mmCIF file of C-alpha atoms in Angstrom:
data_model
loop_
_atom_site.group_PDB
_atom_site.id
_atom_site.type_symbol
_atom_site.label_atom_id
_atom_site.label_comp_id
_atom_site.label_asym_id
_atom_site.label_seq_id
_atom_site.Cartn_x
_atom_site.Cartn_y
_atom_site.Cartn_z
ATOM 1 C CA UNK A 1 -7.784 -4.089 -34.922
ATOM 2 C CA UNK A 2 -5.328 -6.844 -34.008
ATOM 3 C CA UNK A 3 -6.138 -10.356 -35.096
ATOM 4 C CA UNK A 4 -7.732 -12.568 -32.573
ATOM 5 C CA UNK A 5 -5.593 -15.056 -30.753
ATOM 6 C CA UNK A 6 -7.445 -17.799 -32.334
ATOM 7 C CA UNK A 7 -6.429 -16.478 -35.928
ATOM 8 C CA UNK A 8 -2.973 -15.835 -34.977
ATOM 9 C CA UNK A 9 -2.501 -19.331 -33.551
ATOM 10 C CA UNK A 10 -4.073 -20.852 -36.889
ATOM 11 C CA UNK A 11 -1.605 -18.790 -38.678
ATOM 12 C CA UNK A 12 1.215 -19.944 -36.688
ATOM 13 C CA UNK A 13 0.359 -23.238 -36.938
ATOM 14 C CA UNK A 14 0.254 -23.068 -40.615
ATOM 15 C CA UNK A 15 3.483 -21.494 -40.746
ATOM 16 C CA UNK A 16 4.927 -24.466 -38.694
ATOM 17 C CA UNK A 17 3.422 -26.942 -40.868
ATOM 18 C CA UNK A 18 4.994 -25.183 -43.867
ATOM 19 C CA UNK A 19 8.317 -25.346 -42.250
ATOM 20 C CA UNK A 20 7.954 -28.935 -41.469
ATOM 21 C CA UNK A 21 6.870 -29.692 -44.945
ATOM 22 C CA UNK A 22 9.983 -27.942 -46.533
ATOM 23 C CA UNK A 23 12.148 -29.815 -44.036
ATOM 24 C CA UNK A 24 10.593 -33.279 -44.791
ATOM 25 C CA UNK A 25 10.636 -32.551 -48.565
ATOM 26 C CA UNK A 26 14.450 -31.968 -48.587
ATOM 27 C CA UNK A 27 14.807 -35.454 -47.331
ATOM 28 C CA UNK A 28 12.612 -37.202 -49.657
ATOM 29 C CA UNK A 29 13.303 -38.420 -53.144
ATOM 30 C CA UNK A 30 10.024 -37.173 -54.414
ATOM 31 C CA UNK A 31 10.421 -34.379 -56.939
ATOM 32 C CA UNK A 32 14.322 -34.665 -57.322
ATOM 33 C CA UNK A 33 16.576 -35.980 -60.072
ATOM 34 C CA UNK A 34 15.650 -37.368 -63.396
ATOM 35 C CA UNK A 35 11.982 -38.375 -62.870
ATOM 36 C CA UNK A 36 11.743 -40.825 -65.889
ATOM 37 C CA UNK A 37 14.528 -42.664 -64.206
ATOM 38 C CA UNK A 38 12.979 -42.390 -60.584
ATOM 39 C CA UNK A 39 9.782 -43.863 -61.603
ATOM 40 C CA UNK A 40 11.227 -46.935 -63.275
ATOM 41 C CA UNK A 41 10.823 -50.176 -61.317
ATOM 42 C CA UNK A 42 14.155 -51.054 -59.628
ATOM 43 C CA UNK A 43 15.552 -54.486 -60.432
ATOM 44 C CA UNK A 44 15.605 -55.373 -56.658
ATOM 45 C CA UNK A 45 11.817 -54.587 -56.235
ATOM 46 C CA UNK A 46 8.574 -56.190 -57.419
ATOM 47 C CA UNK A 47 5.946 -53.925 -58.870
ATOM 48 C CA UNK A 48 3.614 -54.335 -55.748
ATOM 49 C CA UNK A 49 6.535 -53.436 -53.374
ATOM 50 C CA UNK A 50 7.611 -50.181 -55.395
ATOM 51 C CA UNK A 51 4.105 -48.969 -56.260
ATOM 52 C CA UNK A 52 3.091 -49.604 -52.604
ATOM 53 C CA UNK A 53 6.123 -47.667 -51.150
ATOM 54 C CA UNK A 54 5.654 -44.659 -53.632
ATOM 55 C CA UNK A 55 1.863 -44.534 -52.571
ATOM 56 C CA UNK A 56 2.851 -44.359 -48.992
ATOM 57 C CA UNK A 57 5.323 -41.530 -49.775
ATOM 58 C CA UNK A 58 2.770 -39.548 -51.851
ATOM 59 C CA UNK A 59 0.225 -40.147 -49.182
ATOM 60 C CA UNK A 60 2.593 -38.790 -46.395
ATOM 61 C CA UNK A 61 3.580 -35.611 -48.300
ATOM 62 C CA UNK A 62 0.146 -34.768 -49.554
ATOM 63 C CA UNK A 63 -1.137 -35.009 -45.886
ATOM 64 C CA UNK A 64 1.529 -32.601 -45.039
ATOM 65 C CA UNK A 65 0.656 -30.165 -47.899
ATOM 66 C CA UNK A 66 -2.929 -30.219 -46.851
ATOM 67 C CA UNK A 67 -2.131 -29.635 -43.138
ATOM 68 C CA UNK A 68 -0.382 -26.314 -44.430
ATOM 69 C CA UNK A 69 -3.490 -24.910 -46.213
ATOM 70 C CA UNK A 70 -6.120 -26.577 -44.048
ATOM 71 C CA UNK A 71 -7.073 -23.271 -42.267
ATOM 72 C CA UNK A 72 -8.177 -21.888 -45.636
ATOM 73 C CA UNK A 73 -10.131 -25.030 -46.483
ATOM 74 C CA UNK A 74 -13.181 -25.003 -44.153
ATOM 75 C CA UNK A 75 -16.812 -26.048 -44.531
ATOM 76 C CA UNK A 76 -17.663 -22.346 -45.111
ATOM 77 C CA UNK A 77 -14.995 -21.702 -47.800
ATOM 78 C CA UNK A 78 -15.350 -25.050 -49.501
ATOM 79 C CA UNK A 79 -18.913 -26.275 -49.078
ATOM 80 C CA UNK A 80 -18.203 -28.860 -51.917
ATOM 81 C CA UNK A 81 -15.237 -30.722 -52.990
ATOM 82 C CA UNK A 82 -14.457 -29.079 -56.357
ATOM 83 C CA UNK A 83 -11.620 -28.479 -58.745
ATOM 84 C CA UNK A 84 -12.812 -25.431 -60.475
ATOM 85 C CA UNK A 85 -16.495 -24.387 -61.538
ATOM 86 C CA UNK A 86 -16.791 -27.540 -63.944
ATOM 87 C CA UNK A 87 -15.702 -30.394 -61.584
ATOM 88 C CA UNK A 88 -17.298 -31.538 -58.462
ATOM 89 C CA UNK A 89 -16.254 -34.704 -56.561
ATOM 90 C CA UNK A 90 -18.764 -36.967 -54.770
ATOM 91 C CA UNK A 91 -17.745 -39.278 -51.998
ATOM 92 C CA UNK A 92 -18.584 -42.957 -52.015
ATOM 93 C CA UNK A 93 -17.408 -45.864 -50.068
ATOM 94 C CA UNK A 94 -18.596 -49.186 -49.176
ATOM 95 C CA UNK A 95 -19.428 -48.211 -45.560
ATOM 96 C CA UNK A 96 -21.277 -45.223 -44.639
ATOM 97 C CA UNK A 97 -21.688 -43.760 -48.107
ATOM 98 C CA UNK A 98 -22.718 -46.299 -50.605
ATOM 99 C CA UNK A 99 -24.180 -43.730 -52.763
ATOM 100 C CA UNK A 100 -22.330 -40.729 -54.272
ATOM 101 C CA UNK A 101 -22.748 -37.880 -51.607
ATOM 102 C CA UNK A 102 -21.688 -34.165 -51.681
ATOM 103 C CA UNK A 103 -19.845 -33.091 -48.788
ATOM 104 C CA UNK A 104 -17.705 -30.103 -47.795
ATOM 105 C CA UNK A 105 -14.119 -30.279 -49.152
ATOM 106 C CA UNK A 106 -12.370 -30.816 -45.541
ATOM 107 C CA UNK A 107 -14.736 -33.754 -44.918
ATOM 108 C CA UNK A 108 -14.062 -35.242 -48.258
ATOM 109 C CA UNK A 109 -10.382 -34.899 -47.975
ATOM 110 C CA UNK A 110 -10.745 -36.343 -44.428
ATOM 111 C CA UNK A 111 -12.364 -39.350 -45.600
ATOM 112 C CA UNK A 112 -9.967 -39.812 -48.598
ATOM 113 C CA UNK A 113 -6.837 -39.836 -46.491
ATOM 114 C CA UNK A 114 -8.524 -42.211 -44.068
ATOM 115 C CA UNK A 115 -9.340 -44.551 -47.078
ATOM 116 C CA UNK A 116 -5.914 -44.507 -48.480
ATOM 117 C CA UNK A 117 -4.414 -45.044 -44.996
ATOM 118 C CA UNK A 118 -6.764 -47.986 -44.532
ATOM 119 C CA UNK A 119 -5.644 -49.524 -47.889
ATOM 120 C CA UNK A 120 -2.063 -49.055 -47.194
ATOM 121 C CA UNK A 121 -2.341 -50.989 -43.975
ATOM 122 C CA UNK A 122 -3.788 -53.871 -45.904
ATOM 123 C CA UNK A 123 -0.656 -54.244 -47.544
ATOM 124 C CA UNK A 124 1.722 -57.126 -46.325
ATOM 125 C CA UNK A 125 4.499 -56.261 -44.114
ATOM 126 C CA UNK A 126 6.285 -59.689 -44.128
ATOM 127 C CA UNK A 127 7.666 -61.480 -47.170
ATOM 128 C CA UNK A 128 5.550 -64.651 -46.311
ATOM 129 C CA UNK A 129 2.299 -62.569 -46.540
ATOM 130 C CA UNK A 130 0.222 -62.245 -49.689
ATOM 131 C CA UNK A 131 -0.634 -59.210 -51.655
ATOM 132 C CA UNK A 132 -4.322 -58.357 -51.788
ATOM 133 C CA UNK A 133 -5.723 -60.027 -54.995
ATOM 134 C CA UNK A 134 -7.315 -56.647 -55.807
ATOM 135 C CA UNK A 135 -4.106 -54.750 -55.496
ATOM 136 C CA UNK A 136 -4.296 -53.083 -58.815
ATOM 137 C CA UNK A 137 -7.609 -51.792 -58.189
ATOM 138 C CA UNK A 138 -6.955 -50.446 -54.680
ATOM 139 C CA UNK A 139 -3.769 -48.466 -55.790
ATOM 140 C CA UNK A 140 -5.491 -47.025 -58.808
ATOM 141 C CA UNK A 141 -8.471 -45.758 -56.766
ATOM 142 C CA UNK A 142 -5.982 -44.345 -54.027
ATOM 143 C CA UNK A 143 -3.889 -42.628 -56.693
ATOM 144 C CA UNK A 144 -7.073 -41.177 -58.363
ATOM 145 C CA UNK A 145 -8.442 -39.783 -55.241
ATOM 146 C CA UNK A 146 -4.932 -38.271 -54.127
ATOM 147 C CA UNK A 147 -4.882 -36.525 -57.365
ATOM 148 C CA UNK A 148 -8.247 -34.848 -56.685
ATOM 149 C CA UNK A 149 -6.657 -33.276 -53.607
ATOM 150 C CA UNK A 150 -3.873 -31.840 -55.861
ATOM 151 C CA UNK A 151 -6.692 -30.681 -58.189
ATOM 152 C CA UNK A 152 -8.513 -29.112 -55.456
ATOM 153 C CA UNK A 153 -5.662 -27.311 -53.955
ATOM 154 C CA UNK A 154 -4.459 -25.756 -57.222
ATOM 155 C CA UNK A 155 -7.822 -24.440 -58.304
ATOM 156 C CA UNK A 156 -8.917 -23.382 -54.864
ATOM 157 C CA UNK A 157 -6.005 -22.587 -52.637
ATOM 158 C CA UNK A 158 -3.028 -21.701 -54.967
ATOM 159 C CA UNK A 159 -2.747 -18.220 -53.260
ATOM 160 C CA UNK A 160 -2.512 -19.873 -49.915
ATOM 161 C CA UNK A 161 0.241 -22.225 -50.963
ATOM 162 C CA UNK A 162 2.129 -19.058 -52.337
ATOM 163 C CA UNK A 163 1.659 -17.055 -48.920
ATOM 164 C CA UNK A 164 2.978 -20.137 -47.222
ATOM 165 C CA UNK A 165 5.900 -20.492 -49.548
ATOM 166 C CA UNK A 166 5.105 -24.112 -50.331
ATOM 167 C CA UNK A 167 4.192 -23.905 -53.996
ATOM 168 C CA UNK A 168 7.510 -25.014 -55.391
ATOM 169 C CA UNK A 169 7.278 -28.227 -53.277
ATOM 170 C CA UNK A 170 3.887 -28.907 -54.106
ATOM 171 C CA UNK A 171 4.819 -28.397 -58.095
ATOM 172 C CA UNK A 172 7.633 -30.826 -57.459
ATOM 173 C CA UNK A 173 5.464 -33.352 -55.703
ATOM 174 C CA UNK A 174 2.746 -33.096 -58.348
ATOM 175 C CA UNK A 175 5.237 -33.469 -61.223
ATOM 176 C CA UNK A 176 6.711 -36.669 -59.689
ATOM 177 C CA UNK A 177 3.375 -37.916 -59.118
ATOM 178 C CA UNK A 178 2.380 -37.317 -62.821
ATOM 179 C CA UNK A 179 5.380 -39.139 -63.981
ATOM 180 C CA UNK A 180 4.637 -42.039 -61.658
ATOM 181 C CA UNK A 181 1.151 -42.718 -62.366
ATOM 182 C CA UNK A 182 1.508 -42.272 -66.209
ATOM 183 C CA UNK A 183 4.429 -44.792 -66.093
ATOM 184 C CA UNK A 184 2.183 -47.453 -64.613
ATOM 185 C CA UNK A 185 -1.209 -46.142 -66.057
ATOM 186 C CA UNK A 186 -2.837 -45.681 -62.630
ATOM 187 C CA UNK A 187 -5.072 -42.905 -63.591
ATOM 188 C CA UNK A 188 -7.340 -42.171 -66.644
ATOM 189 C CA UNK A 189 -6.575 -39.221 -68.636
ATOM 190 C CA UNK A 190 -9.963 -37.840 -67.931
ATOM 191 C CA UNK A 191 -9.185 -37.267 -64.402
ATOM 192 C CA UNK A 192 -6.378 -34.682 -65.314
ATOM 193 C CA UNK A 193 -8.854 -32.342 -66.851
ATOM 194 C CA UNK A 194 -9.418 -29.912 -63.982
ATOM 195 C CA UNK A 195 -5.583 -29.000 -64.224
ATOM 196 C CA UNK A 196 -4.677 -30.321 -67.577
ATOM 197 C CA UNK A 197 -2.793 -27.224 -68.565
ATOM 198 C CA UNK A 198 -0.696 -27.355 -65.522
ATOM 199 C CA UNK A 199 -0.149 -31.078 -65.825
ATOM 200 C CA UNK A 200 1.087 -30.726 -69.321
ATOM 201 C CA UNK A 201 3.519 -27.945 -68.607
ATOM 202 C CA UNK A 202 5.020 -29.872 -65.575
ATOM 203 C CA UNK A 203 5.490 -32.856 -67.821
ATOM 204 C CA UNK A 204 7.576 -30.964 -70.428
ATOM 205 C CA UNK A 205 10.852 -31.449 -68.588
ATOM 206 C CA UNK A 206 12.238 -34.698 -67.005
ATOM 207 C CA UNK A 207 13.809 -32.875 -63.935
ATOM 208 C CA UNK A 208 12.934 -30.435 -61.220
ATOM 209 C CA UNK A 209 15.382 -27.386 -61.034
#
């Protein structure tokens, strides 16, 4: 029996999203070169400038990665936001969900991306504007939450990433992400536990081949 048109359209969309990801990834500095050097603060940048730009780049590439596999991440397949059997993430914010709330992974990730985007939009775009007084807290929360998307993808959707031929790009992105957050102490070590072995393996080398 031939796949339904809807299924074919979904798979074609995922294939196009994967192609777009690979094309975009080839133009980015994320995941390329000597990562220990790439994550160091450039002399011409302030800490806030550099970290905010890197946050934006990681946000952009991770939303593209998720777009590729989103057809396999549904409320039915992922009724909770998990990273393996031992780690479940609850959503909390200062608006609609003041208490930690369980929700399907696609809803959690949608809320997460919206939160990060909202925080990035708070950052100044003019030299005369001031950075938020809680900048450090903002970026730490953003990077911690973005890592949870990586953890979910690797524990729940790795075969889908392989099927879409994006696993190398995702590995490169995660490796750069890890070098960066460790350089600036943006994420507590405990957050890495769901995919700790993978993280340790990726950090063994300074470069991506």
